[in-house]
Amino acid sequence: MNQLTELFAPNLNNYIILCSILFTIGVVGVLIRKNIIIIFMSVELMLNAINLLLTAFSVHHGDSSGQVFVFFIMAVAAAEITVGLAILVMIYRNTGSVSIDSLRNLKW
Amino acid sequence: MTELTWLIPLLPLIGFLILGIGNKYLTKSVASTIACATILGSFLIVLSILFPLINGTLANTTISYFDWINTGSVHLSFSFLLDPLSITMMTIITGVGFLIHVYSAGYMSHDEGMTRYFAFLNLFVFSMLLLVMGSNYIVLFAGWEGVGFCSYMLIGFWYKNQNYNDAAKKAFIMNRIGDLGFLLGMLLIFQTFGSLDYATVFTTTSSIESNSSVIIAITLLLFVGAMGKSAQIPLYTWLPDAMAGPTPVSALIHAATMVTAGIYMVVRSNVLFSLAPFTLEFIQIIGLATALFAATIGLVQNDIKKVLAYSTVSQLGYMFFALGLGAYSTALFHVLTHAFFKALLFLCAGSVIHAMSGEQDIRNMGGLAKKLPITFYTFLIATLAISGIPPFAGFFSKDEILAHAFEHSPLLWGLGLAGALMTTFYMFRLLFLTFFGSFRGTEHQKNHLHESPLSMTIPLMVLAVLSTIGGFIGIPEVMGGGNWLKKFISPVLGGTAEVHTLSHETEWLLMGLSVGAVLLVIAIAYIIYVSKKTVPLTEGVETSVAQKTLYHKYYIDEIYDTIVVKPSYLLSNMLHQLVESKLIDGFVNGMGTAVNKTSAAIRFVQDGSISYYLFAMVVGIIMLLFFNTVI
């Protein structure tokens, strides 16, 4: 029991490890997936990994500005995802696909 | 008395601005009136200062107008200095300048570029006044460059003739060589004395040892500047070529005023030069060499203006000879008398050329005395003056130089006299060939012969009067005069008194000898050119080697061409072909080609695949982070 409590105690190291894992999953997702919607989700994953990290540090330092910052990121991310999805809809209408490789005419 | 001083140079400047801006809108008569009026105004103001200075109611003054340069250790004000030396020069410049302006109004009346001509003439007078009025070397230098520029513009006044343009360029470049020396001299003065103000520089010389290397360097560099401006060996060849300009320009710039700027500068810096006997020796040698050298060339020239040009070079050599002897006031005296009679000679030559419809070769003239009486008599007076016949102006100044030379050594006196005799010979040769005998030109020219209009002959007459009586301001003590000019100037020459040690008998003897010799030479010239009616041979006829050498001016131009001009052309060509086209162009073009080629090779990286871009971006960020933490 004791060990379990220790494991789940709000230890900063644990949070850092968790966030790094989440972030890496996000990066890899962006890199290897072809579906733009999945890529978007991966981006969100990265953002939230950062948010979590900010919150953790905020608690650790006893400074609430990190948490305030998280709210800003959430707001901006919401706006960004709106624009991104709108673009995605337009891409689908034009190419009939949501693959990242459907638009590759801009070259040379 | 001095409230109007600022107007003296400003009036010609205003004239220049009006004429320059209104070039296209002003009629010829308006242009010439404006030009003459501004100079007359300056002249009157100069006179209003001259007389108080002479009778002692006005002391030497420095008038400061504004701070010109004010940085760190350099404080220079734009200020004018009024003292006997500057006022003498100012009188010559505005007085002779005004006469020549009036003359030009007649001489240039047929030229379409008349407004432009007067604009530059006014600008010249402005610069020249700046040169002599400045109370520090910087103002002097500004004027110095200004006159050089105006000289360039006026030599190349008839710019459609390529030869004239070349002559203008030659004058400008040769002057630049001298200017560089002058500039370096000024910098050295500043380094040594910490100031460029005359008053400061000349009063802090006590720490400088006589003939120390620093003072020798300064004076030699200043003299290099004077060599360029005043056409001394080896930088004299531009002056004869400068005759390409209109004749009144030759009279004003290349005889009376600008070329004496070098002498003015040396007289002004006499405190420095007196500290460097070595430089004075050098000036003496250069001056005497120039005087003799140019005189020998003058003996065989056939172009009326070329003869006068070499005569000017020779007379300038005389003035430097006097400077080298330490006789500063004598040199200034000769500047003054020379300004009168040489300006007169040039203006007479202009009148002759005007009558001959542009002909300048004396072999095609002759017998003009009857057709151009005023020109003839004034020319005669000027010739007598330059030859040193008493009581004409040239006699007194030349005699004083010779007396100083004799004091130094009889050999110098002999050489000086030889130069004077050659001067007499070529001047009378010119006079006899032009005005005596029978007319040798074409029928057309003969019918066209006419005396010049009044606007041209009146300046001639005024200058003739001045050439006659101008010498009386410096009658030597031996003749019962007090040598007024020397006394007037002496405050400027502080300390360096020029004492005559010759006894009166020796002086009378020297005068008698030189006048006798001059009369003898005139007689010889008369026999050759009037009695025997000798006319110089036409081109291409075989003459003796000596004569040929003289006629071709010792081939100096050719020598300069070979050792300076052609090598610089070669060098420039080489630099152009190797450095410019190969190295610099190659580098610049190579950069362009390299960028082109590289981008052609790597453009395929950009294949439009977003996932690939994202991958590159992530790799980039990782590398950035990696290097940031590791390095």
XYZ file of C-alpha atoms in Angstrom:
739
model
C 0.000 0.000 0.000
C 2.763 2.292 1.015
C 4.585 1.599 -2.193
C 1.463 2.227 -4.215
C 0.902 5.602 -2.544
C 4.459 6.508 -3.256
C 4.072 5.545 -6.863
C 0.983 7.696 -7.348
C 2.109 10.568 -5.173
C 2.365 13.867 -7.089
C 6.022 13.396 -7.771
C 7.401 15.897 -10.304
C 9.587 13.286 -11.956
C 6.591 11.149 -12.704
C 4.837 13.989 -14.365
C 7.863 14.831 -16.475
C 8.149 11.251 -17.615
C 4.461 11.042 -18.410
C 4.491 14.283 -20.342
C 7.541 13.252 -22.320
C 5.856 10.002 -23.271
C 2.670 11.801 -24.301
C 4.649 14.370 -26.278
C 6.700 11.758 -28.058
C 3.568 9.843 -28.971
C 2.238 13.080 -30.420
C 5.372 13.733 -32.435
C 5.527 10.248 -33.778
C 1.841 10.408 -34.591
C 2.367 13.575 -36.592
C 5.257 12.027 -38.416
C 3.956 8.638 -39.329
C 0.192 9.012 -39.821
C -1.273 9.958 -43.174
C -4.734 10.940 -42.046
C -4.888 14.614 -41.379
C -7.484 14.179 -38.637
C -5.165 11.824 -36.774
C -2.343 14.293 -37.211
C -4.535 16.965 -35.674
C -5.254 14.752 -32.760
C -1.548 14.113 -32.324
C -0.927 17.827 -32.302
C -3.561 18.196 -29.605
C -1.839 15.448 -27.687
C 1.430 17.356 -27.785
C -0.289 20.530 -26.667
C -1.939 18.799 -23.763
C 1.296 17.119 -22.765
C 2.770 20.595 -22.481
C -0.296 21.839 -20.582
C 0.036 19.047 -18.091
C 3.699 19.778 -17.648
C 2.991 23.453 -17.088
C 0.399 22.633 -14.472
C 2.755 20.241 -12.751
C 5.508 22.807 -12.572
C 3.019 25.403 -11.452
C 1.997 23.271 -8.491
C 5.581 22.364 -7.775
C 6.693 25.975 -7.598
C 3.499 27.167 -5.963
C 3.094 29.744 -8.665
C -0.283 29.918 -10.332
C 0.865 31.768 -13.443
C 1.682 28.458 -15.142
C -1.963 27.407 -14.774
C -3.164 30.712 -16.125
C -0.944 30.116 -19.087
C -2.563 26.749 -19.660
C -5.932 28.414 -20.049
C -4.521 30.673 -22.693
C -3.091 27.719 -24.554
C -6.431 25.972 -24.430
C -8.201 28.993 -25.823
C -5.694 29.437 -28.603
C -5.713 25.733 -29.380
C -9.496 25.819 -29.663
C -9.271 28.681 -32.153
C -6.513 26.941 -34.048
C -8.387 23.692 -34.315
C -11.410 25.551 -35.647
C -9.407 27.080 -38.450
C -7.576 23.812 -39.049
C -10.774 21.801 -39.338
C -12.249 24.394 -41.679
C -9.227 24.029 -43.916
C -9.541 20.275 -43.641
C -13.142 20.438 -44.824
C -12.059 22.475 -47.821
C -9.296 19.998 -48.596
C -11.768 17.161 -48.495
C -14.185 18.971 -50.769
C -11.447 19.668 -53.306
C -9.586 16.384 -53.318
C -12.082 13.909 -51.911
C -9.513 12.692 -49.442
C -8.134 13.546 -45.998
C -4.711 12.078 -46.688
C -1.726 14.285 -45.995
C -0.350 13.249 -49.399
C -3.358 14.422 -51.331
C -1.930 17.899 -51.631
C 1.569 17.868 -52.965
C 1.418 20.052 -56.006
C 3.541 22.845 -54.498
C 6.974 21.724 -55.515
C 10.013 22.771 -57.577
C 35.275 100.289 -42.209
C 35.286 96.530 -42.078
C 31.547 95.979 -41.726
C 31.258 95.260 -45.416
C 34.160 92.821 -45.600
C 31.865 89.835 -45.893
C 30.415 91.340 -49.055
C 33.773 91.264 -50.853
C 33.692 87.568 -51.651
C 29.923 87.314 -51.399
C 29.180 89.689 -54.284
C 30.949 87.578 -56.909
C 29.298 84.494 -55.411
C 25.884 86.099 -55.786
C 26.848 87.010 -59.332
C 27.765 83.391 -59.964
C 24.452 82.157 -58.562
C 22.378 84.594 -60.601
C 24.280 83.861 -63.793
C 24.426 80.153 -63.140
C 20.727 79.782 -62.406
C 19.600 82.262 -65.041
C 21.952 80.855 -67.650
C 19.204 80.316 -70.182
C 17.127 83.399 -69.472
C 19.634 86.242 -69.290
C 20.616 88.189 -72.346
C 24.310 88.731 -72.988
C 24.291 92.371 -72.028
C 22.491 91.691 -68.744
C 24.888 88.861 -67.931
C 28.000 90.910 -68.558
C 26.579 93.861 -66.622
C 25.821 91.710 -63.583
C 29.249 90.080 -63.709
C 31.119 93.368 -64.017
C 28.964 95.101 -61.413
C 29.578 92.486 -58.729
C 33.345 92.671 -59.213
C 33.253 96.468 -59.253
C 31.320 96.383 -55.985
C 33.919 94.137 -54.415
C 36.683 96.333 -55.742
C 35.180 99.453 -54.198
C 34.803 97.757 -50.821
C 38.405 96.563 -51.048
C 39.500 100.135 -51.699
C 37.489 101.337 -48.718
C 39.584 99.001 -46.561
C 42.855 99.497 -48.422
C 43.187 103.218 -47.711
C 42.561 103.044 -43.948
C 45.073 100.200 -43.787
C 47.637 102.293 -45.649
C 47.294 105.426 -43.583
C 47.204 103.453 -40.392
C 43.700 104.195 -39.161
C 42.913 100.509 -39.420
C 45.055 97.870 -37.789
C 45.324 94.265 -38.976
C 42.082 92.565 -38.120
C 40.693 89.088 -38.091
C 36.962 88.977 -38.613
C 35.308 85.796 -37.491
C 31.928 84.891 -38.941
C 30.991 81.484 -37.631
C 32.449 78.268 -36.304
C 33.129 76.154 -39.283
C 34.592 72.991 -37.829
C 34.158 72.289 -34.146
C 34.994 68.762 -33.122
C 37.184 67.321 -30.396
C 40.525 68.980 -30.763
C 39.769 70.846 -33.983
C 38.300 74.299 -33.691
C 38.216 76.307 -36.859
C 36.246 79.406 -37.492
C 35.323 80.762 -40.860
C 37.171 84.007 -40.596
C 38.872 86.573 -42.765
C 42.189 88.214 -42.153
C 42.752 91.785 -43.261
C 46.397 92.717 -43.315
C 48.745 94.361 -45.835
C 49.454 91.084 -47.597
C 45.868 90.004 -48.081
C 44.684 93.482 -49.005
C 47.409 93.764 -51.653
C 46.290 90.512 -53.211
C 42.631 91.496 -52.899
C 43.316 94.754 -54.698
C 45.051 92.919 -57.533
C 42.310 90.312 -57.787
C 39.336 92.653 -57.786
C 41.071 95.482 -59.666
C 42.651 93.471 -62.467
C 39.682 91.133 -62.276
C 37.280 93.983 -62.934
C 39.286 95.211 -65.921
C 39.357 91.722 -67.364
C 35.619 91.346 -66.809
C 35.022 94.541 -68.757
C 37.373 93.334 -71.470
C 35.604 89.970 -71.593
C 32.295 91.704 -72.209
C 33.745 92.816 -75.548
C 35.882 89.797 -76.271
C 33.201 87.186 -75.643
C 30.349 89.149 -77.190
C 30.132 86.745 -80.130
C 30.173 83.624 -77.992
C 26.925 81.893 -77.177
C 28.217 80.549 -73.878
C 28.834 84.029 -72.533
C 26.599 83.712 -69.456
C 28.271 80.453 -68.475
C 31.634 82.100 -69.039
C 30.847 84.997 -66.719
C 29.332 82.676 -64.140
C 32.599 80.785 -63.830
C 34.658 83.939 -63.971
C 32.674 85.285 -61.013
C 33.031 82.003 -59.176
C 36.742 82.183 -59.803
C 37.006 85.658 -58.294
C 35.011 84.439 -55.294
C 37.324 81.450 -54.747
C 40.435 83.519 -55.238
C 39.225 86.068 -52.688
C 38.471 83.263 -50.264
C 41.998 81.984 -50.815
C 43.717 85.230 -49.913
C 41.275 86.429 -47.265
C 41.059 83.292 -45.135
C 42.699 83.487 -41.752
C 43.501 79.800 -41.584
C 44.782 77.148 -43.911
C 41.404 75.489 -44.307
C 39.734 78.553 -45.782
C 42.798 79.011 -47.950
C 42.522 75.412 -49.083
C 38.828 75.823 -49.897
C 39.681 78.755 -52.133
C 42.683 76.868 -53.489
C 40.460 74.020 -54.678
C 37.819 76.442 -55.906
C 40.201 78.270 -58.212
C 41.492 74.955 -59.500
C 37.974 73.912 -60.375
C 37.161 77.208 -62.104
C 40.431 76.989 -63.982
C 39.405 73.526 -65.167
C 35.966 74.707 -66.253
C 37.338 77.720 -68.103
C 40.233 75.971 -69.847
C 37.701 73.509 -71.181
C 35.215 76.291 -71.854
C 34.932 75.370 -75.512
C 34.168 71.830 -74.560
C 33.353 70.634 -78.059
C 37.052 70.539 -78.873
C 38.565 67.366 -77.433
C 42.066 68.898 -77.273
C 40.754 71.638 -75.013
C 39.118 69.084 -72.766
C 42.397 67.213 -72.565
C 44.202 70.414 -71.657
C 41.642 71.056 -68.926
C 42.053 67.556 -67.559
C 45.818 67.897 -67.639
C 45.651 71.125 -65.655
C 43.302 69.592 -63.136
C 45.300 66.412 -62.627
C 48.623 68.210 -62.301
C 47.049 70.533 -59.778
C 45.746 67.552 -57.869
C 49.289 66.235 -57.508
C 50.302 69.530 -55.969
C 47.161 69.690 -53.857
C 47.983 66.347 -52.319
C 51.321 67.741 -51.168
C 49.603 70.825 -49.827
C 47.026 68.754 -47.977
C 49.702 66.576 -46.398
C 51.593 69.715 -45.432
C 48.480 71.063 -43.742
C 47.954 67.834 -41.835
C 51.551 67.909 -40.701
C 51.133 71.510 -39.570
C 48.103 70.487 -37.578
C 49.957 67.599 -36.033
C 52.926 69.755 -35.128
C 51.244 72.942 -34.002
C 47.803 71.650 -33.060
C 46.081 74.284 -35.101
C 45.647 75.516 -38.633
C 45.029 79.103 -37.696
C 47.730 81.433 -39.041
C 47.922 83.397 -35.814
C 48.354 80.282 -33.686
C 50.724 78.481 -36.009
C 53.052 81.411 -36.584
C 53.328 82.275 -32.909
C 54.053 78.762 -31.681
C 57.077 78.195 -33.872
C 59.537 78.980 -31.108
C 59.653 75.324 -30.096
C 60.697 74.311 -33.577
C 64.381 74.175 -34.316
C 65.628 75.729 -37.495
C 66.080 73.139 -40.236
C 64.592 70.369 -38.114
C 63.192 67.559 -40.190
C 59.595 68.374 -39.279
C 59.736 71.946 -40.525
C 61.561 70.867 -43.672
C 58.874 68.279 -44.350
C 56.104 70.812 -43.784
C 57.626 73.471 -46.004
C 58.560 71.040 -48.750
C 55.028 69.646 -48.822
C 53.551 73.132 -48.928
C 55.958 73.953 -51.728
C 54.796 70.908 -53.681
C 51.343 72.467 -53.541
C 52.786 75.737 -54.775
C 54.620 73.898 -57.568
C 51.372 72.554 -58.906
C 49.385 75.761 -58.616
C 52.157 78.076 -59.750
C 53.485 75.870 -62.533
C 57.017 75.165 -61.388
C 59.287 72.374 -62.574
C 58.283 69.555 -62.678
C 54.566 70.359 -62.614
C 54.571 73.235 -65.083
C 53.443 71.590 -68.311
C 49.770 72.251 -67.680
C 50.120 76.025 -67.901
C 51.125 76.307 -71.569
C 48.319 73.892 -72.437
C 45.902 75.930 -70.365
C 46.028 78.533 -73.139
C 43.203 76.538 -74.692
C 40.813 78.664 -72.683
C 39.527 82.060 -73.806
C 42.291 84.688 -73.734
C 40.855 86.825 -70.893
C 40.839 83.662 -68.803
C 44.519 83.208 -69.537
C 45.057 86.803 -68.492
C 43.120 86.591 -65.237
C 43.679 83.030 -64.067
C 46.850 81.894 -65.733
C 48.846 85.075 -65.479
C 47.610 87.587 -62.943
C 45.964 85.764 -60.078
C 45.554 82.021 -59.684
C 49.094 81.038 -60.566
C 50.387 83.496 -57.989
C 48.428 81.683 -55.277
C 51.484 79.535 -54.606
C 53.594 82.631 -54.046
C 50.951 84.143 -51.805
C 50.871 80.941 -49.773
C 54.636 80.894 -49.325
C 54.716 84.575 -48.373
C 51.876 83.965 -45.947
C 53.766 81.061 -44.383
C 57.059 82.957 -44.400
C 57.547 82.253 -40.700
C 57.654 78.544 -41.438
C 59.794 78.880 -44.536
C 62.322 81.091 -42.788
C 62.790 78.291 -40.291
C 63.774 75.934 -43.082
C 66.782 77.318 -44.965
C 67.091 73.968 -46.684
C 63.679 74.380 -48.295
C 64.480 77.936 -49.264
C 67.597 76.709 -51.050
C 65.469 74.142 -52.824
C 62.880 76.747 -53.831
C 65.683 78.949 -55.071
C 67.044 76.217 -57.321
C 63.613 75.187 -58.624
C 62.623 78.801 -59.207
C 65.777 79.707 -61.072
C 65.709 76.494 -63.084
C 62.089 77.129 -64.056
C 62.830 80.727 -64.966
C 65.674 79.760 -67.301
C 64.107 76.587 -68.645
C 60.806 78.199 -69.599
C 62.568 81.222 -71.046
C 64.603 79.068 -73.438
C 61.420 77.374 -74.635
C 59.780 80.768 -75.083
C 62.550 81.787 -77.477
C 61.293 79.639 -80.341
C 57.535 79.298 -79.878
C 55.367 80.615 -82.684
C 51.989 80.764 -80.996
C 51.428 84.208 -79.513
C 49.743 82.795 -76.429
C 52.292 80.004 -75.991
C 55.109 82.547 -75.865
C 53.240 84.440 -73.184
C 52.477 81.214 -71.344
C 56.135 80.227 -71.161
C 56.925 83.772 -70.207
C 54.487 83.430 -67.319
C 56.082 80.168 -66.185
C 59.448 81.866 -66.379
C 58.289 84.923 -64.414
C 56.713 82.689 -61.776
C 60.072 80.972 -61.545
C 61.566 84.391 -60.926
C 59.153 85.002 -58.090
C 60.020 81.692 -56.472
C 63.668 82.496 -56.984
C 63.064 85.654 -54.945
C 61.199 83.672 -52.298
C 64.074 81.226 -52.129
C 66.404 84.141 -51.477
C 64.190 85.053 -48.533
C 63.037 88.219 -50.283
C 59.330 87.757 -49.624
C 58.240 91.341 -50.185
C 60.230 91.455 -53.420
C 58.418 88.390 -54.668
C 55.101 90.006 -53.809
C 56.213 93.168 -55.582
C 56.914 91.131 -58.689
C 53.522 89.437 -58.329
C 51.955 92.867 -58.376
C 53.837 94.312 -61.347
C 53.601 91.011 -63.202
C 49.842 91.019 -62.686
C 49.685 94.358 -64.466
C 51.967 93.784 -67.404
C 51.242 90.118 -68.003
C 47.495 90.667 -67.861
C 48.032 93.499 -70.298
C 50.121 91.316 -72.605
C 47.481 88.625 -72.643
C 44.682 91.099 -73.235
C 46.650 92.649 -76.100
C 47.218 89.178 -77.496
C 43.482 88.653 -77.187
C 42.866 91.855 -79.061
C 45.255 90.720 -81.807
C 43.604 87.299 -82.004
C 40.206 88.985 -82.093
C 41.331 91.153 -85.018
C 42.905 88.195 -86.807
C 39.700 86.136 -86.524
C 41.208 83.528 -84.230
C 44.670 83.281 -85.782
C 47.355 82.744 -83.132
C 50.448 81.976 -85.181
C 52.821 84.949 -85.264
C 54.262 83.741 -88.555
C 50.988 84.767 -90.147
C 50.909 88.201 -88.554
C 53.141 91.225 -89.003
C 52.627 94.915 -89.613
C 49.686 95.143 -87.249
C 50.946 98.354 -85.628
C 49.075 100.589 -88.076
C 45.830 98.667 -87.975
C 45.708 98.215 -84.206
C 47.406 101.319 -82.811
C 46.037 101.143 -79.265
C 46.845 97.475 -78.983
C 50.299 98.133 -80.365
C 51.201 100.918 -77.950
C 49.847 99.140 -74.923
C 51.638 95.958 -75.969
C 54.827 97.968 -76.374
C 54.481 99.368 -72.866
C 53.906 95.911 -71.433
C 56.900 94.545 -73.326
C 59.107 97.337 -72.027
C 57.784 96.656 -68.552
C 58.493 92.919 -68.647
C 61.937 93.540 -70.129
C 62.844 95.763 -67.242
C 63.352 99.110 -68.928
C 63.118 101.975 -66.447
C 60.792 103.520 -65.441
C 58.272 100.809 -66.304
C 56.905 98.602 -63.539
C 58.887 95.474 -64.289
C 62.203 97.260 -63.919
C 61.860 97.898 -60.209
C 60.683 94.455 -59.208
C 63.125 92.616 -61.438
C 65.983 94.797 -60.348
C 65.181 94.111 -56.730
C 65.235 90.367 -57.341
C 68.558 90.641 -59.126
C 70.002 92.758 -56.310
C 68.983 90.105 -53.797
C 70.543 87.461 -56.016
C 73.801 89.398 -56.208
C 73.898 89.639 -52.437
C 73.660 85.884 -52.330
C 76.241 85.203 -55.003
C 77.272 86.837 -58.282
C 76.682 83.541 -60.052
C 72.979 83.609 -59.176
C 72.861 87.190 -60.373
C 74.419 86.166 -63.677
C 71.910 83.356 -64.174
C 69.035 85.633 -63.197
C 70.206 88.231 -65.658
C 70.505 85.603 -68.373
C 66.865 84.717 -67.773
C 65.892 88.370 -67.934
C 67.747 88.807 -71.218
C 66.032 85.801 -72.747
C 62.729 87.254 -71.605
C 63.602 90.490 -73.342
C 64.574 88.655 -76.500
C 61.457 86.543 -76.887
C 59.174 89.421 -75.943
C 60.691 91.721 -78.546
C 60.730 88.890 -81.049
C 57.011 88.578 -80.415
C 56.486 92.321 -80.663
C 58.476 92.719 -83.877
C 56.984 89.690 -85.601
C 53.454 90.724 -84.710
C 53.431 94.452 -85.196
C 56.374 95.274 -87.504
C 57.178 94.426 -91.085
C 54.485 93.511 -93.563
C 51.340 91.486 -93.141
C 51.845 87.763 -93.788
C 48.330 86.461 -93.338
C 45.628 85.746 -95.900
C 43.836 88.414 -97.931
C 40.632 87.672 -96.069
C 42.265 88.271 -92.689
C 43.828 91.481 -93.987
C 40.480 92.975 -94.930
C 39.010 91.954 -91.620
C 41.703 93.638 -89.487
C 40.213 96.153 -87.088
C 40.941 97.762 -83.750
C 38.947 96.223 -80.925
C 35.895 97.961 -79.442
C 36.217 100.404 -76.563
C 35.183 97.894 -73.923
C 38.368 96.025 -74.821
C 40.751 98.905 -75.378
C 39.892 100.833 -72.216
C 41.088 98.010 -69.934
C 44.213 97.864 -72.088
C 44.877 101.545 -71.529
C 44.227 101.369 -67.794
C 46.560 98.405 -67.469
C 49.144 100.185 -69.612
C 49.084 103.107 -67.180
C 49.436 100.701 -64.267
C 52.296 98.888 -65.999
C 54.021 102.210 -66.384
C 53.578 103.606 -62.901
C 52.961 100.400 -60.932
C 56.625 100.096 -60.056
C 56.709 103.400 -58.238
C 55.279 101.860 -55.091
C 58.554 100.031 -54.657
C 61.251 102.493 -55.701
C 64.405 101.235 -54.047
C 66.169 103.251 -51.443
C 69.121 103.874 -53.698
C 66.940 105.889 -56.071
C 65.630 108.031 -53.300
C 62.428 106.087 -52.849
C 61.555 104.504 -49.555
C 60.492 101.197 -51.024
C 57.004 101.842 -49.786
C 55.644 98.376 -50.540
C 58.314 96.709 -48.434
C 57.427 98.885 -45.464
C 53.751 98.273 -46.000
C 54.208 94.521 -46.081
C 56.851 94.247 -43.351
C 54.379 93.639 -40.462
C 53.365 90.403 -42.139
C 56.964 89.303 -42.508
C 57.478 89.650 -38.779
C 61.133 89.375 -37.873
C 62.470 88.342 -41.246
C 63.830 91.693 -42.257
C 65.384 91.847 -45.680
C 68.363 94.064 -45.300
C 70.257 95.284 -48.278
C 73.931 95.081 -47.638
C 74.988 96.266 -51.055
C 76.592 99.642 -51.350
C 74.867 102.215 -53.490
C 77.643 102.164 -56.067
C 77.266 98.408 -56.577
C 73.533 98.752 -56.933
C 73.834 101.495 -59.538
C 76.410 99.411 -61.355
C 74.153 96.352 -61.382
C 71.214 98.353 -62.641
C 73.329 99.938 -65.341
C 74.683 96.566 -66.387
C 71.293 94.903 -66.621
C 69.644 97.800 -68.433
C 72.585 98.025 -70.840
C 72.413 94.308 -71.550
C 68.657 94.481 -72.041
C 69.023 97.348 -74.534
C 71.686 95.365 -76.381
C 69.370 92.372 -76.630
C 66.577 94.579 -77.927
C 68.928 95.868 -80.589
C 69.856 92.312 -81.584
C 66.210 91.338 -81.788
C 65.541 94.441 -83.880
C 68.307 93.550 -86.318
C 67.142 89.950 -86.665
C 63.418 90.453 -86.939
C 63.007 93.962 -88.357
C 66.094 94.807 -90.389
C 66.679 91.300 -91.707
C 62.974 90.447 -91.685
C 63.624 86.929 -90.402
C 60.490 84.895 -90.013
C 60.485 81.622 -88.071
C 60.515 78.654 -90.388
C 57.392 76.703 -91.105
C 56.865 73.256 -89.620
C 58.790 70.380 -91.085
C 61.764 72.390 -92.286
C 65.040 70.965 -91.077
C 66.524 72.934 -88.233
C 69.402 72.367 -85.884
C 69.006 69.843 -83.103
C 69.109 72.525 -80.427
C 66.384 74.556 -82.066
C 64.254 71.504 -82.593
C 64.628 70.517 -78.984
C 63.563 73.963 -77.886
C 60.681 74.070 -80.319
C 59.427 70.790 -78.940
C 59.802 72.120 -75.401
C 62.649 69.733 -74.567
C 60.206 66.912 -75.308
C 59.056 67.171 -71.702
C 55.461 66.413 -72.613
C 56.596 63.373 -74.541
C 58.797 62.271 -71.657
C 55.966 62.642 -69.165
C 53.763 60.804 -71.578
C 56.216 57.928 -71.753
C 57.199 57.643 -68.121
C 53.976 58.622 -66.384
C 50.912 58.695 -68.586
C 51.515 55.566 -70.657
C 52.624 53.380 -67.729
C 49.560 54.486 -65.760
C 47.382 53.639 -68.726
C 49.093 50.278 -68.990
C 48.700 49.669 -65.293
C 45.064 50.717 -65.374
C 44.460 48.495 -68.365
C 46.139 45.603 -66.637
C 44.169 46.192 -63.462
C 41.037 46.411 -65.526
C 41.665 43.207 -67.380
C 43.115 41.167 -64.539
C 41.742 42.473 -61.295
C 38.511 44.045 -62.416
C 37.250 41.633 -65.054
C 38.839 38.443 -63.799
C 39.106 38.778 -60.052
C 36.272 41.031 -58.947
C 33.816 40.230 -61.722
C 34.788 36.573 -61.439
C 34.075 36.572 -57.725
C 30.730 38.337 -58.057
C 29.588 36.259 -61.021
C 30.945 33.128 -59.357
C 28.751 33.752 -56.330
C 25.708 33.985 -58.552
C 26.618 30.886 -60.533
C 27.346 28.911 -57.381
C 23.974 29.784 -55.869
C 22.259 28.909 -59.146
C 23.963 25.547 -59.453
C 23.491 24.567 -55.819
C 19.838 25.427 -55.826
C 19.341 23.549 -59.079
C 20.771 20.506 -57.353
C 18.880 20.769 -54.088
C 15.530 21.963 -55.340
C 14.376 18.332 -55.590
C 14.392 18.195 -51.811
C 11.269 20.291 -51.919
C 8.910 17.614 -53.253
C 5.677 18.979 -51.809
C 5.142 16.149 -49.334
C 3.990 17.696 -46.073
C 4.932 14.730 -43.973
C 8.443 14.975 -45.267
C 8.550 18.679 -44.346
C 7.292 17.870 -40.901
C 9.938 15.247 -40.522
C 12.634 17.717 -41.573
C 11.267 20.229 -39.125
C 11.345 17.799 -36.228
C 14.852 16.668 -37.090
C 15.861 20.327 -37.231
C 14.400 21.091 -33.840
C 16.035 18.068 -32.307
C 19.361 19.101 -33.756
C 18.921 22.625 -32.443
C 18.161 21.343 -28.977
C 20.994 18.900 -29.164
C 23.564 21.493 -30.159
C 22.175 23.939 -27.656
C 22.704 21.546 -24.790
C 25.907 19.905 -25.947
C 27.792 22.918 -27.206
